[in-house]
Every structure is written in structure tokens, then in C-alpha cells.
Short mmCIF file of C-alpha atoms in Angstrom, two decimals:
data_model
loop_
_atom_site.label_atom_id
_atom_site.label_comp_id
_atom_site.label_asym_id
_atom_site.label_seq_id
_atom_site.Cartn_x
_atom_site.Cartn_y
_atom_site.Cartn_z
CA MET A 1 0.00 0.00 0.00
CA GLN A 2 1.37 3.36 -1.02
CA ASP A 3 0.01 5.50 1.76
CA SER A 4 0.76 3.31 4.72
CA GLY A 5 4.34 4.48 5.18
CA ILE A 6 3.39 7.74 6.84
CA LYS A 7 1.74 5.84 9.72
CA VAL A 8 5.19 4.80 10.91
CA LEU A 9 5.87 8.39 11.85
CA PHE A 10 3.08 8.52 14.38
CA MET A 11 3.58 5.09 15.86
CA GLY A 12 4.89 5.05 19.38
CA LYS A 13 7.48 7.72 19.99
CA ASN A 14 8.91 7.73 16.49
CA PHE A 15 8.36 11.40 15.73
CA LEU A 16 9.70 12.40 19.12
CA ARG A 17 12.77 10.26 18.51
CA LEU A 18 13.40 12.02 15.21
CA LEU A 19 13.19 15.39 16.92
CA GLU A 20 15.60 14.20 19.59
CA GLY A 21 17.94 13.10 16.80
CA LEU A 22 17.72 16.52 15.19
CA TRP A 23 18.47 18.11 18.54
CA VAL A 24 21.78 16.19 18.68
CA THR A 25 23.07 18.02 15.60
CA LEU A 26 21.44 21.31 16.54
CA ARG A 27 23.13 21.12 19.94
CA ILE A 28 26.53 20.59 18.36
CA SER A 29 26.03 23.51 16.00
CA LEU A 30 24.77 25.79 18.79
CA ILE A 31 27.73 24.98 21.04
CA ALA A 32 30.12 25.42 18.13
CA VAL A 33 28.61 28.76 17.09
CA ILE A 34 28.62 30.10 20.64
CA ILE A 35 32.28 29.22 21.10
CA SER A 36 33.42 30.28 17.64
CA ILE A 37 31.91 33.76 17.70
CA PRO A 38 34.26 35.18 20.38
CA LEU A 39 37.19 33.13 19.07
CA GLY A 40 36.44 34.26 15.53
CA ILE A 41 36.33 37.91 16.57
CA LEU A 42 39.76 37.53 18.19
CA PHE A 43 41.05 35.64 15.15
CA GLY A 44 39.70 38.29 12.80
CA MET A 45 41.47 41.03 14.76
CA PHE A 46 44.60 38.90 14.79
CA MET A 47 44.44 38.64 10.99
CA THR A 48 44.40 42.40 10.55
CA LEU A 49 47.73 42.76 12.38
CA LYS A 50 50.52 43.97 10.13
CA ASN A 51 53.06 41.49 11.53
CA PRO A 52 54.22 39.14 8.72
CA ILE A 53 54.50 36.07 10.97
CA SER A 54 50.99 36.40 12.40
CA ARG A 55 49.73 37.00 8.87
CA ALA A 56 51.38 33.87 7.52
CA VAL A 57 50.17 31.73 10.41
CA SER A 58 46.60 32.92 10.19
CA ARG A 59 46.58 32.62 6.42
CA VAL A 60 47.79 29.00 6.46
CA TYR A 61 45.23 28.12 9.13
CA LEU A 62 42.40 29.78 7.25
CA GLU A 63 43.32 28.29 3.88
CA PHE A 64 43.78 24.78 5.25
CA ILE A 65 40.47 24.78 7.10
CA ARG A 66 38.72 26.28 4.11
CA ILE A 67 40.09 24.03 1.40
CA MET A 68 39.50 20.75 3.25
CA PRO A 69 36.00 19.32 3.18
CA GLN A 70 34.55 19.44 6.68
CA LEU A 71 34.14 15.69 6.57
CA VAL A 72 37.90 15.26 6.14
CA LEU A 73 38.48 17.42 9.21
CA LEU A 74 35.98 15.30 11.11
CA PHE A 75 37.82 12.13 10.08
CA ILE A 76 41.14 13.60 11.17
CA ALA A 77 39.76 14.62 14.54
CA TYR A 78 37.85 11.43 15.16
CA PHE A 79 40.10 8.72 13.73
CA GLY A 80 43.49 10.43 13.46
CA VAL A 81 43.77 12.17 16.82
CA THR A 82 42.60 9.08 18.65
CA ARG A 83 45.23 6.98 16.96
CA THR A 84 48.18 9.39 16.99
CA PHE A 85 47.86 10.88 20.45
CA GLY A 86 46.01 8.05 22.15
CA LEU A 87 43.26 10.48 23.12
CA ASN A 88 39.89 8.84 23.16
CA LEU A 89 37.58 11.58 22.00
CA SER A 90 33.91 10.76 21.69
CA ALA A 91 32.31 11.51 18.33
CA GLU A 92 30.44 14.44 19.83
CA VAL A 93 33.53 16.03 21.36
CA SER A 94 35.53 15.69 18.16
CA ALA A 95 32.61 17.11 16.18
CA VAL A 96 32.44 20.12 18.49
CA ILE A 97 36.20 20.64 18.19
CA VAL A 98 36.11 20.47 14.39
CA PHE A 99 33.15 22.78 14.07
CA VAL A 100 34.71 25.27 16.48
CA LEU A 101 37.92 25.26 14.44
CA TRP A 102 35.94 25.69 11.24
CA GLY A 103 33.59 28.28 12.70
CA THR A 104 36.51 30.28 14.08
CA ALA A 105 38.16 30.37 10.66
CA GLU A 106 34.97 31.41 8.88
CA MET A 107 33.96 33.91 11.55
CA GLY A 108 37.48 35.31 11.61
CA ASP A 109 37.36 35.92 7.89
CA LEU A 110 34.02 37.69 8.22
CA VAL A 111 35.36 39.88 11.03
CA ARG A 112 38.48 40.67 9.03
CA GLY A 113 36.36 41.64 6.03
CA ALA A 114 34.21 43.91 8.17
CA LEU A 115 37.23 45.49 9.85
CA ILE A 116 39.11 46.30 6.66
CA SER A 117 35.95 47.67 5.07
CA ILE A 118 36.05 50.62 7.47
CA PRO A 119 37.66 53.54 5.66
CA LYS A 120 40.84 54.96 7.08
CA HIS A 121 39.36 58.43 7.54
CA GLN A 122 37.14 57.00 10.29
CA TYR A 123 40.25 56.21 12.33
CA ASP A 124 41.82 59.54 11.46
CA SER A 125 38.70 61.45 12.47
CA ALA A 126 38.55 59.57 15.77
CA ALA A 127 42.20 60.39 16.38
CA ALA A 128 41.52 64.04 15.55
CA LEU A 129 38.79 64.06 18.20
CA GLY A 130 41.37 62.85 20.71
CA MET A 131 39.99 59.33 21.16
CA ASN A 132 42.41 56.67 22.27
CA ARG A 133 42.58 53.26 20.61
CA ILE A 134 40.06 51.59 22.89
CA GLN A 135 37.61 54.44 22.52
CA THR A 136 38.02 54.39 18.75
CA PHE A 137 37.32 50.71 18.73
CA TRP A 138 34.34 50.91 21.04
CA TYR A 139 32.58 54.00 19.66
CA VAL A 140 33.61 54.02 16.00
CA VAL A 141 34.63 50.60 14.73
CA ILE A 142 32.32 48.20 16.58
CA PRO A 143 29.02 49.99 15.83
CA GLN A 144 29.84 50.06 12.12
CA THR A 145 31.06 46.47 11.86
CA MET A 146 28.12 45.07 13.84
CA ARG A 147 25.55 45.95 11.20
CA ARG A 148 27.54 44.13 8.60
CA LEU A 149 28.50 41.21 10.81
CA ILE A 150 25.23 40.18 12.43
CA PRO A 151 23.47 38.98 9.23
CA LEU A 152 26.61 37.16 8.13
CA THR A 153 26.94 35.50 11.52
CA ILE A 154 23.34 34.34 11.37
CA ASN A 155 24.06 32.89 7.94
CA LEU A 156 27.07 31.10 9.38
CA THR A 157 24.72 29.51 11.91
CA THR A 158 22.57 28.00 9.17
CA ARG A 159 25.67 26.73 7.40
CA MET A 160 26.77 25.21 10.68
CA ILE A 161 23.42 23.46 11.14
CA LYS A 162 23.57 22.07 7.62
CA THR A 163 27.15 20.92 7.98
CA THR A 164 26.64 19.20 11.32
CA SER A 165 24.45 16.68 9.48
CA LEU A 166 27.79 15.07 8.56
CA VAL A 167 28.31 13.70 12.07
CA VAL A 168 26.27 10.63 11.13
CA LEU A 169 29.24 9.58 9.01
CA ILE A 170 31.51 9.38 12.05
CA GLY A 171 28.97 7.17 13.73
CA MET A 172 26.88 9.54 15.82
CA THR A 173 23.26 8.70 16.41
CA GLU A 174 21.52 11.75 15.04
CA VAL A 175 18.38 12.29 13.02
CA LEU A 176 19.42 10.33 9.91
CA LYS A 177 20.54 7.38 11.99
CA VAL A 178 17.36 7.40 14.05
CA GLY A 179 15.41 7.57 10.80
CA LYS A 180 17.27 4.53 9.51
CA GLN A 181 16.54 2.63 12.73
CA ILE A 182 12.85 3.39 12.42
CA ILE A 183 12.83 2.34 8.75
CA ASP A 184 14.67 -0.89 9.49
CA ALA A 185 12.36 -1.75 12.36
CA ASN A 186 9.32 -1.40 10.10
CA ARG A 187 10.85 -2.80 6.93
CA PHE A 188 8.33 -5.61 6.42
CA GLU A 189 5.16 -3.97 7.66
CA TYR A 190 5.68 -0.62 5.99
CA PRO A 191 8.06 -0.90 3.05
CA THR A 192 7.49 2.69 1.92
CA ALA A 193 8.52 4.14 5.27
CA ALA A 194 11.88 5.29 3.88
CA LEU A 195 10.23 7.83 1.59
CA TRP A 196 8.24 9.38 4.42
CA ILE A 197 10.93 9.31 7.07
CA TYR A 198 13.62 10.85 4.86
CA GLY A 199 11.06 13.29 3.49
CA VAL A 200 10.21 14.38 7.03
CA ILE A 201 13.90 14.73 7.94
CA PHE A 202 14.35 16.87 4.84
CA LEU A 203 11.44 19.03 5.98
CA LEU A 204 12.73 19.23 9.56
CA TYR A 205 16.09 20.56 8.39
CA PHE A 206 14.31 23.05 6.18
CA LEU A 207 12.16 24.21 9.08
CA ALA A 208 15.24 24.57 11.26
CA CYS A 209 17.26 26.61 8.76
CA TRP A 210 14.70 28.58 6.78
CA PRO A 211 13.50 30.97 9.51
CA ILE A 212 17.11 31.71 10.41
CA SER A 213 18.12 32.54 6.85
CA MET A 214 14.97 34.65 6.43
CA LEU A 215 15.99 36.63 9.51
CA ALA A 216 19.47 37.15 8.10
CA LYS A 217 18.05 38.32 4.77
CA LYS A 218 15.71 40.75 6.51
CA LEU A 219 18.44 42.25 8.68
CA GLU A 220 20.76 42.52 5.71
CA LYS A 221 18.16 44.52 3.79
CA ARG A 222 17.29 46.77 6.69
CA TRP A 223 20.86 47.64 7.63
CA ARG A 224 22.29 48.11 4.22
CA MET B 1 55.12 8.26 14.09
CA GLY B 2 56.64 5.90 11.59
CA LEU B 3 54.72 5.87 8.38
CA ASP B 4 54.19 2.65 6.47
CA PHE B 5 55.13 3.72 2.96
CA GLY B 6 54.68 0.24 1.55
CA PHE B 7 51.08 0.37 2.64
CA MET B 8 50.61 3.77 1.06
CA GLN B 9 52.07 2.54 -2.20
CA LYS B 10 49.97 -0.59 -2.19
CA TYR B 11 46.69 1.23 -1.81
CA LEU B 12 47.54 4.18 -4.04
CA PRO B 13 45.44 2.73 -6.92
CA TRP B 14 42.39 2.62 -4.63
CA TYR B 15 42.79 6.31 -3.94
CA ILE B 16 43.33 7.12 -7.59
CA ASP B 17 40.10 5.33 -8.53
CA ALA B 18 38.30 7.11 -5.73
CA ALA B 19 39.70 10.47 -6.76
CA ILE B 20 38.52 9.85 -10.33
CA LEU B 21 35.05 9.16 -8.99
CA THR B 22 35.12 12.34 -6.89
CA VAL B 23 36.23 14.39 -9.89
CA ARG B 24 33.66 12.77 -12.19
CA VAL B 25 30.77 13.35 -9.81
CA SER B 26 31.89 16.95 -9.18
CA PHE B 27 32.34 17.63 -12.89
CA PHE B 28 28.87 16.51 -13.90
CA GLY B 29 27.31 17.95 -10.76
CA ILE B 30 28.87 21.35 -11.42
CA LEU B 31 27.99 21.22 -15.12
CA PHE B 32 24.33 20.53 -14.41
CA SER B 33 24.20 23.01 -11.56
CA LEU B 34 25.47 25.67 -13.96
CA VAL B 35 22.69 24.74 -16.39
CA VAL B 36 20.09 24.87 -13.61
CA GLY B 37 21.62 28.10 -12.33
CA VAL B 38 21.49 29.84 -15.70
CA ILE B 39 17.89 28.80 -16.31
CA CYS B 40 16.75 29.85 -12.83
CA SER B 41 18.58 33.16 -12.90
CA VAL B 42 17.15 34.09 -16.30
CA ILE B 43 13.65 33.23 -15.07
CA ARG B 44 14.13 35.42 -12.01
CA TYR B 45 15.74 38.20 -14.03
CA TYR B 46 12.80 38.50 -16.41
CA LYS B 47 10.33 37.88 -13.56
CA ILE B 48 8.37 35.28 -15.56
CA PRO B 49 5.09 35.02 -13.60
CA VAL B 50 4.50 31.46 -12.40
CA LEU B 51 7.97 30.06 -12.98
CA GLN B 52 9.49 32.77 -10.82
CA ARG B 53 7.52 31.55 -7.81
CA ILE B 54 8.56 27.95 -8.41
CA VAL B 55 12.20 28.96 -8.77
CA SER B 56 12.24 30.94 -5.54
CA VAL B 57 10.64 28.07 -3.63
CA TYR B 58 13.24 25.72 -5.11
CA ILE B 59 16.07 28.05 -4.11
CA GLU B 60 14.86 28.32 -0.52
CA ILE B 61 14.46 24.55 -0.22
CA SER B 62 17.80 23.76 -1.76
CA ARG B 63 19.75 26.34 0.23
CA ASN B 64 18.26 25.41 3.59
CA THR B 65 18.79 21.65 3.59
CA PRO B 66 22.06 19.71 3.82
CA LEU B 67 23.26 17.73 0.80
CA LEU B 68 23.49 14.54 2.83
CA VAL B 69 19.78 14.71 3.66
CA GLN B 70 18.95 15.44 0.02
CA LEU B 71 20.98 12.43 -1.06
CA PHE B 72 19.35 10.12 1.50
CA PHE B 73 15.96 11.20 0.22
CA LEU B 74 16.97 10.64 -3.41
CA TYR B 75 18.74 7.34 -2.84
CA PHE B 76 16.68 5.64 -0.13
CA GLY B 77 13.37 7.49 -0.32
CA LEU B 78 12.52 7.85 -4.00
CA PRO B 79 12.86 4.13 -4.93
CA LYS B 80 9.75 3.55 -2.80
CA ILE B 81 7.67 5.42 -5.37
CA GLY B 82 9.38 3.68 -8.25
CA ILE B 83 12.17 6.15 -9.04
CA VAL B 84 15.31 4.04 -8.83
CA TRP B 85 18.59 5.72 -9.66
CA SER B 86 22.11 4.42 -9.22
CA ALA B 87 24.14 5.98 -6.43
CA GLU B 88 26.26 7.95 -8.85
CA ILE B 89 23.27 9.44 -10.64
CA CYS B 90 21.78 10.32 -7.26
CA ALA B 91 25.01 12.06 -6.33
CA VAL B 92 25.06 14.09 -9.55
CA VAL B 93 21.36 14.95 -9.26
CA GLY B 94 21.79 15.92 -5.61
CA LEU B 95 24.79 18.06 -6.37
CA ALA B 96 22.97 19.77 -9.24
CA PHE B 97 19.95 20.32 -6.98
CA LEU B 98 22.11 21.92 -4.30
CA GLY B 99 24.49 23.76 -6.63
CA GLY B 100 21.77 25.08 -8.94
CA SER B 101 20.50 27.49 -6.32
CA TYR B 102 23.96 28.72 -5.38
CA MET B 103 24.89 29.22 -9.03
CA SER B 104 21.59 30.95 -9.71
CA GLU B 105 22.20 33.47 -6.90
CA SER B 106 25.70 34.25 -8.22
CA ILE B 107 24.59 34.59 -11.85
CA ARG B 108 21.57 36.68 -10.91
CA SER B 109 23.68 39.20 -9.07
CA GLY B 110 25.85 39.37 -12.18
CA LEU B 111 22.80 39.92 -14.40
CA GLU B 112 21.57 42.68 -12.14
CA SER B 113 24.93 44.42 -12.26
CA VAL B 114 24.57 45.05 -16.01
CA GLU B 115 23.49 48.64 -16.44
CA LYS B 116 20.18 49.62 -17.95
CA SER B 117 21.86 51.83 -20.53
CA GLN B 118 23.37 48.72 -22.07
CA ILE B 119 19.97 47.16 -22.61
CA GLU B 120 18.53 50.40 -23.97
CA SER B 121 21.44 50.81 -26.37
CA ALA B 122 20.87 47.28 -27.61
CA ALA B 123 17.18 48.04 -28.07
CA SER B 124 17.97 51.20 -30.02
CA LEU B 125 20.13 49.12 -32.34
CA GLY B 126 17.07 46.99 -33.01
CA MET B 127 18.27 43.87 -31.20
CA SER B 128 15.60 41.44 -30.07
CA LYS B 129 15.21 40.53 -26.41
CA ALA B 130 16.84 37.14 -26.89
CA LEU B 131 19.72 38.59 -28.87
CA THR B 132 20.27 41.29 -26.23
CA MET B 133 20.44 38.58 -23.58
CA LYS B 134 22.83 36.47 -25.59
CA GLU B 135 25.14 39.16 -26.93
CA VAL B 136 24.96 42.03 -24.45
CA ILE B 137 23.73 41.10 -20.99
CA PHE B 138 25.02 37.58 -20.54
CA PRO B 139 28.70 38.09 -21.45
CA GLN B 140 28.98 41.06 -19.10
CA ALA B 141 27.02 39.34 -16.36
CA LEU B 142 29.23 36.28 -16.61
CA ALA B 143 32.35 38.37 -16.08
CA SER B 144 31.05 39.89 -12.88
CA SER B 145 29.60 36.65 -11.53
CA VAL B 146 32.74 34.58 -12.05
CA PRO B 147 34.17 35.07 -8.53
CA GLY B 148 30.90 33.78 -7.08
CA ILE B 149 30.81 30.86 -9.50
CA CYS B 150 34.40 29.91 -8.67
CA ALA B 151 33.62 29.93 -4.96
CA ASN B 152 30.62 27.70 -5.67
CA VAL B 153 32.74 25.28 -7.71
CA ILE B 154 35.13 24.80 -4.81
CA PHE B 155 32.23 24.51 -2.38
CA LEU B 156 30.57 21.85 -4.54
CA ILE B 157 33.74 19.77 -4.93
CA LYS B 158 34.09 19.83 -1.14
CA GLU B 159 30.44 18.84 -0.76
CA THR B 160 30.99 15.67 -2.82
CA SER B 161 32.76 14.23 0.23
CA VAL B 162 29.34 13.28 1.61
CA VAL B 163 28.50 10.88 -1.24
CA SER B 164 30.19 8.13 0.77
CA GLY B 165 26.95 8.28 2.78
CA ILE B 166 25.11 6.61 -0.11
CA ALA B 167 27.83 3.97 -0.56
CA LEU B 168 29.77 5.54 -3.42
CA ALA B 169 33.44 4.58 -3.23
CA ASP B 170 34.87 8.08 -3.10
CA LEU B 171 37.95 9.24 -1.16
CA MET B 172 36.14 9.30 2.19
CA TYR B 173 34.75 5.82 1.64
CA VAL B 174 38.11 4.30 0.75
CA THR B 175 39.73 5.96 3.75
CA LYS B 176 37.11 4.65 6.12
CA ASP B 177 37.43 1.23 4.55
CA LEU B 178 41.20 1.13 5.00
CA ILE B 179 41.00 2.40 8.58
CA GLY B 180 38.46 -0.27 9.36
CA LEU B 181 40.37 -3.06 7.63
CA TYR B 182 43.99 -2.45 8.64
CA TYR B 183 44.04 0.24 11.37
CA GLU B 184 46.61 2.15 9.30
CA THR B 185 44.86 5.35 10.34
CA ASP B 186 47.68 7.87 9.88
CA GLU B 187 48.61 6.62 6.44
CA ALA B 188 45.03 6.52 5.23
CA LEU B 189 44.31 10.02 6.52
CA ILE B 190 47.49 11.49 5.08
CA MET B 191 46.61 10.03 1.68
CA LEU B 192 43.10 11.44 2.03
CA VAL B 193 44.34 14.97 2.77
CA ALA B 194 46.95 14.73 0.01
CA PHE B 195 44.40 13.66 -2.57
CA TYR B 196 41.97 16.41 -1.66
CA LEU B 197 44.79 18.93 -1.88
CA VAL B 198 45.75 17.57 -5.31
CA ILE B 199 42.18 18.05 -6.48
CA LEU B 200 41.34 21.32 -4.75
CA LEU B 201 44.55 23.35 -4.76
CA PRO B 202 44.80 23.67 -8.56
CA VAL B 203 41.13 24.61 -8.74
CA SER B 204 41.59 27.22 -6.06
CA VAL B 205 44.73 28.65 -7.69
CA LEU B 206 43.03 28.68 -11.08
CA ALA B 207 40.03 30.44 -9.57
CA SER B 208 42.13 33.25 -8.15
CA LEU B 209 43.99 33.61 -11.45
CA ILE B 210 40.72 33.91 -13.39
CA GLU B 211 39.43 36.40 -10.86
CA ARG B 212 42.53 38.55 -11.19
CA ARG B 213 42.32 38.38 -14.99
CA LEU B 214 38.65 39.34 -14.99
CA ARG B 215 39.17 42.36 -12.82
CA TYR B 216 40.32 44.09 -16.03
CA ALA B 217 37.30 42.90 -17.97
CA GLY B 218 34.83 45.27 -16.33
CA PHE B 219 33.13 47.72 -18.67
CA GLY B 220 33.77 51.40 -18.20
CA ASN B 221 35.55 51.27 -14.86
#
């Protein structure tokens, strides 16, 4: 029967289990975003330093993190670190570490972009008014960068949510895995369950990300 | 850590095969996503009534869901209603579905950057709408959307790493296989990183070269 598959969703606690699975990845992305915002701001300021060594270091870090697929980074953190250093990181901890490293790089680049977009005359004018460096930063630079940064940071959050779906491939039990368990458990009674379950997961991700990207779009338009 | 070079040599062909698969999937995925992107951006540019709505719904859906979930739906879900595709076709379709919206956004911003005076000049020369698009708007739009397209190309190649989720033997899959079979974790991971660098570094260098070249291609500035 074609339409029987959807019943699986409402049997027992199946739907609740899917939501719990989604929460696993959402939790990782939330933790990673919360940690990478302050680190990224520091990293972005670090990248604007004129010192050649700090420039080279930050550039290599940024380029390496950016050019590697996030899944490769996850593999390195989960399989490689465990093996090489004998550290037994759980999948969740290594996922958080990887996404913090990645988020810091991306956030840092956003902060750098926002910082260098401020024209030099802003600094000169602040200096002419007798502001010191901290005052210049606090009253002149931060208010102007914030408008640009907040929509981009919100966008980064949606990218983070989408990317954390990869953790299933290092063996975490998140929404896709739970979905697979439900499908396998009902394989003979409801053969079409896969269509509905994966369709619902698709929809759940959309519902998680769409409002956030709408918010970012709105703010971007208003503050332009 | 002592590296087992014999092991690396022995399994090099596995990685080469896997890399070929990664490149093939990315190539076709990017090709089709460019096609989808061009079609969608032209529809949005001319604001074609019904199609425009469909395109914007598609773009929102594709941009707000992860590729892995899209692939699971295509590969495990769709066969239940009789649409059975091989894993590789699913990967290409998924990549085109995801990439199409990103490409469309980049191309559209390029189209919108072409000044109105250009279109009016073309009209005063008696060019038809289609000819104006082909000869005047599109070439200029392409030049200014290339940086965005290049970024998307790199993004899409990186995204292909998730196709191991639907059992395609790409670089990630081979690595996981070797780690599971022989515990030669360091060697397998080093090969993995090396192969991705071999694929992605030239693309990234090429992209920045093209970008630098195109900075001179702007009209009137």
C-alpha cells in the first residue's frame, strides 16, 4: 500500500525520537557557534595585524580549514587524533572541536572583512577628536562592523546546522541514523517508510534553517 | 610516528580510482548546476510570472537543507515510489539540486549588475530581447559573476565528500574502509588529505587567477 508508510511516523514515539535526533546536531552547532563567535572575533582582529608572521600563520590556518572538506576534518579529529595521540575523544567532542575550528576560521574571515571595510578616515577622524585606541574601537569601529557582521553570523549559523548533518558519518546517532533505525524496524510492515521518514527529515532541516536565513536576509536589507 | 610507505604505495590505486570518482561526480554535478543556475537566474531576471515563484521556492528549499539529507531522500526514499537511480546518478542529481541554487544566486547578481543603458542601447540598435540577452547582458554578467561561480565550484567539490553516505566509493569511503580493515589510520588520513589537496589546490589557484584576470574585464571602470 502506497500511503501506509506515513503511519510509521506517528507510531509510538517515532516522531519524538526524530526530533531528539535533530536536537543532537542542533546542539553541536549551537555549542560550536557560541564558542566560535568570540574566538572568531579575536582571530579576525589577529588577521588584521601587520606582523608578517601572524599574517602567515593565520593565512595558512584559514586556507587549510577552508580548502578541506569538513568531513575530512571530522575524520582527522575522530580517527586520526585518537590513533596518533592516544586520546579517546567521543564523536560528539571531536565534532564540536572540528566545528569550532571551522567556525573560528569562517567567523574570523568575516570579522576581518568587516574590519578592513572601514575607511581609514574613520580612524583619522577619531584620532583628531582625541579618542584613544580603545575608545576608537568601542565607539567608532564596533558599531559600524556590527551591522555588517550580524546577518553574516546568522548565515554562518545556518551553514553550521547544515554541515553538522555530517556527524552521522563518524557514527553519531543523530536524526538520519534514528530515521534509519525506524525504517529498518518497520521494513516488512511498511516498506514505503523510507520515503516518508527521509522526506520528514528533509522538511525538519528546512524548518530549522529557513527561519534563520529569512531573519538574516531581513536584517541585511534593513541595515544596508 | 613511523609511516608505512609500503602500505601507502599498495593502496595508491584505490585512492586514484576514488579520486577519479570524486572528480567525475563533481564535474557533472557542477555542469548541471550551472545549467540549472542559468535557467533559474534568467527566469528570475525577467520575472516570468508562475515560474518565478517555483524557482524561488526551489532556491529556498535547496539552500536550507544539507546535501546529505537530500541524497538520503533521493537514494533511499525515492525508490519507494518507483524512481530508482544508481548511487552515482543520485550524487550528480543531488549536487545539481544543491548547486543550482547557489549558481543561480551568483549569476543573478551578475545579471543585475549590467546597467540599464546597455539594454537600452541594444534596443535602439534593433536587437531582439533574446539577442540582447545572448550578446549584451550575458557576457557582461558572466564576467562579474565569475568570482561567485568559482567559490561555488570549490564549495561543490568539497560537498561531494558526503557521497560516501550513499555507498559511493569516493575518497572518504576508501579511507574509512582502510582504517576499518587495517588500522593504518595515519597513512590513510594522510593520503586522504593529500588527494583532496591535489584536487582542490589547482582549482583554487586557477580560480584566483581567473578572478585577477577578470578584474580588467569590467566595462567602463
